[in-house]
Coordinates of N, CA and C in Angstrom, one line a residue:
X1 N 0.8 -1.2 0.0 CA 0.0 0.0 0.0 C 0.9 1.2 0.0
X2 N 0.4 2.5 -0.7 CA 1.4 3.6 -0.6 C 1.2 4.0 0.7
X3 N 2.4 4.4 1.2 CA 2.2 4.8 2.1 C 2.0 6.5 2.2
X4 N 1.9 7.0 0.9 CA 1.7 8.5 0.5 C 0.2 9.0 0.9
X5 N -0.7 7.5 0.4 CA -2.3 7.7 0.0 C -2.8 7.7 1.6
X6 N -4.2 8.4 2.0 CA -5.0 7.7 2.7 C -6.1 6.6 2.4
X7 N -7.0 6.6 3.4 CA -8.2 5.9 2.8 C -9.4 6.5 3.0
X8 N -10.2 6.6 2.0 CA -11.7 7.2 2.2 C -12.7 6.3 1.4
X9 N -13.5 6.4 1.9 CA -14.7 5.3 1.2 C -15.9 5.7 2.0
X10 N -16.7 5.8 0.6 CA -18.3 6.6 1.1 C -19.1 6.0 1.8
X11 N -19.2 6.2 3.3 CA -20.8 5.3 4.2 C -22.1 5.3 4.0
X12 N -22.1 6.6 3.4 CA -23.8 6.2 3.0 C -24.2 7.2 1.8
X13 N -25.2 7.2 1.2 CA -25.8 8.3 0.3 C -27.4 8.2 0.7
X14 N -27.9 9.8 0.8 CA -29.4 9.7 1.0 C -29.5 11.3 -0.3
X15 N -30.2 10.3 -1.2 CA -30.7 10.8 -2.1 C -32.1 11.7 -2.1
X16 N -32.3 12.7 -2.7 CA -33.0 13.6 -2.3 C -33.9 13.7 -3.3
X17 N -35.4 14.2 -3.3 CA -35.9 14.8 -3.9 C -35.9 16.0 -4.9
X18 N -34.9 16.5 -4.9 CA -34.6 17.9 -5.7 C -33.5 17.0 -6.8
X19 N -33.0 15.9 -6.7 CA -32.2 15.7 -7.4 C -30.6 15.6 -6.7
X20 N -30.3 16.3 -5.7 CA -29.5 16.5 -4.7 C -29.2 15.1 -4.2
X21 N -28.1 15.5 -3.3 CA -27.9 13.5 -2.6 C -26.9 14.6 -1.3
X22 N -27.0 13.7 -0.3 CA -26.0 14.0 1.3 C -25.3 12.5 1.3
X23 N -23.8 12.9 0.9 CA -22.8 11.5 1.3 C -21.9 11.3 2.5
X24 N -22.1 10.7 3.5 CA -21.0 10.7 4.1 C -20.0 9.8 3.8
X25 N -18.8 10.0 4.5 CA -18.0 9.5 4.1 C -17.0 8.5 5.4
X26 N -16.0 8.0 5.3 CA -15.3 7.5 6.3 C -14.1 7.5 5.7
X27 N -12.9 8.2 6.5 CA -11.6 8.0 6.2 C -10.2 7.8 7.4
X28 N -9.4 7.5 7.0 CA -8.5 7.3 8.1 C -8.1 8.7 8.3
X29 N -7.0 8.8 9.9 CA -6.3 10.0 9.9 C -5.3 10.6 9.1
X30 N -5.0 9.8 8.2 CA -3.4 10.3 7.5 C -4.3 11.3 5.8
X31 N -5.5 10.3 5.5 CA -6.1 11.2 4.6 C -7.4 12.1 4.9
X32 N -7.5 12.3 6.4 CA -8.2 13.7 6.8 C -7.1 15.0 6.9
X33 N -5.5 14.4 6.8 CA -4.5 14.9 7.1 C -4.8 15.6 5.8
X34 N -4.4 14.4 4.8 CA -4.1 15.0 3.2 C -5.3 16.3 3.1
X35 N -6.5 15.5 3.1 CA -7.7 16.5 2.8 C -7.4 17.8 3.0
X36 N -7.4 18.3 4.8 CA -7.4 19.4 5.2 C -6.2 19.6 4.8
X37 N -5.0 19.4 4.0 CA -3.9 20.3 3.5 C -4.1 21.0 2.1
X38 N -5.0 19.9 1.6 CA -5.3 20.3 -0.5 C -6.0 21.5 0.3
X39 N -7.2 21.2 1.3 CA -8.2 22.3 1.0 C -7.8 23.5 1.6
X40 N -6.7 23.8 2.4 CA -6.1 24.9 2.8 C -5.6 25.5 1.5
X41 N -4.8 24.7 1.4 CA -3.4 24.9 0.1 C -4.9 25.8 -1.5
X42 N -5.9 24.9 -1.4 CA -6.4 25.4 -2.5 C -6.9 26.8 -2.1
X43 N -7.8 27.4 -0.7 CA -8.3 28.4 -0.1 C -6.8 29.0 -0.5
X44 N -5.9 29.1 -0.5 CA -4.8 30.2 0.4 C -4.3 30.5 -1.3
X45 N -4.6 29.5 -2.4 CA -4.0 29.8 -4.0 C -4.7 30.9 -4.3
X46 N -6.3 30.9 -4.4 CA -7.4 31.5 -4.6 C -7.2 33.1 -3.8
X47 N -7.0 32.9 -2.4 CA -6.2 34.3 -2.1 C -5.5 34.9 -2.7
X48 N -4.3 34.1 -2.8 CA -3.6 34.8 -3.7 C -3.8 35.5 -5.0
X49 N -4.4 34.8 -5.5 CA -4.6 35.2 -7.2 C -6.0 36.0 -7.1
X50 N -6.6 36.0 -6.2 CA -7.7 36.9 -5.8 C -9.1 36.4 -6.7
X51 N -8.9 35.4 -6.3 CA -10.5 34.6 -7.1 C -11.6 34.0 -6.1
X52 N -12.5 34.4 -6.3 CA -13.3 33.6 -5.4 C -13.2 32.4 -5.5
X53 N -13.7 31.5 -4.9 CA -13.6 29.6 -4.9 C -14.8 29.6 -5.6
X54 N -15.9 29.9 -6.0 CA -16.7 29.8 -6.6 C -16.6 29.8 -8.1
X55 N -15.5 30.5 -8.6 CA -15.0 30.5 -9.9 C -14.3 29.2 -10.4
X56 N -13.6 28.7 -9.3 CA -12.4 27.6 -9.7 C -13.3 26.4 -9.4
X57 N -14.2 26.3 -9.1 CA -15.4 25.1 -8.6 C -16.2 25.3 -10.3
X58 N -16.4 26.9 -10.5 CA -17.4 26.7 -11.8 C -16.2 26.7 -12.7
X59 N -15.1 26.7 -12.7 CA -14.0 26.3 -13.8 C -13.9 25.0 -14.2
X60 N -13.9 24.2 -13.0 CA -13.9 22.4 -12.7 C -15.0 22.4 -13.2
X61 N -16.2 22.5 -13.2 CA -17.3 22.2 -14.0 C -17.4 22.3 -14.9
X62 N -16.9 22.8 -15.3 CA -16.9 23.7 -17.2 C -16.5 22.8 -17.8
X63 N -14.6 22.4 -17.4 CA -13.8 21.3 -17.9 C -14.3 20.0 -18.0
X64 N -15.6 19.6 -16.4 CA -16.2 18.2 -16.8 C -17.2 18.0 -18.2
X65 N -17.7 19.3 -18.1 CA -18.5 19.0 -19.7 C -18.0 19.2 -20.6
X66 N -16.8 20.3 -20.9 CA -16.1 20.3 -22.1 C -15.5 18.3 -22.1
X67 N -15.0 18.1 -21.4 CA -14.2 16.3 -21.9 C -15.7 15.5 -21.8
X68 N -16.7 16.3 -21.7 CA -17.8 15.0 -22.0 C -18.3 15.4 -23.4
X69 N -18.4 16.5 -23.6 CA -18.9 16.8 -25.0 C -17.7 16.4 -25.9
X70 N -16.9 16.6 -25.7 CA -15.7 16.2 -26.8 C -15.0 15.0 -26.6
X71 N -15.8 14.0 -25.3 CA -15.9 12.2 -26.2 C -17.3 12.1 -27.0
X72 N -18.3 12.9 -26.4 CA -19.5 12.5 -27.5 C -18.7 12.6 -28.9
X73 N -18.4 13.6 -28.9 CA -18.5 14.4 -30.6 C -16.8 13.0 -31.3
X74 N -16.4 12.6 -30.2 CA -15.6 11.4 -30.7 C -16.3 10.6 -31.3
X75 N -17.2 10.1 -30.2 CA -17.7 8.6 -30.8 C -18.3 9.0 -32.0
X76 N -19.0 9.8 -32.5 CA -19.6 9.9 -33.6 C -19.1 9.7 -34.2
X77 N -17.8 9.9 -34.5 CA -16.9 10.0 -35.5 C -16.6 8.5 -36.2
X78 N -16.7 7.7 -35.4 CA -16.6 5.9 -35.5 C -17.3 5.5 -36.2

């Protein structure tokens, strides 16, 4: 096992009416460690460059549907 990685694995999902879902999750201490360092590290980038987190969350989003639209428009091609 690396010893770099933690472990996390989802305990439950309660799926919602709106579409929505609440997951919890379960992980060891070494990747609550990791966690709470990405999500500093990412808060304190955003500072710096002076972006809200709301921007870089709707940037990740953008990027998931641009590589979804452009494997659709792959397969067609086949």
């Amino acid at each position: 096992m690396n010893k770099g990685a933690g472990i996390i694995g989802v305990e439950t999902v309660e799926e919602h009416e709106d579409g929505g879902a609440t997951f919890k999750f379960h992980m060891d201490a070494h990747a609550r460690g990791l966690l709470t360092e990405e999500g500093l590290k990412l808060v304190m980038y955003c500072a710096a460059a002076k972006l809200d987190m709301g921007v870089v969350y709707d940037f990740i989003e953008d990027h998931i549907r641009y590589n979804k639209d452009e494997y659709k428009f792959g397969d067609r091609d086949e």
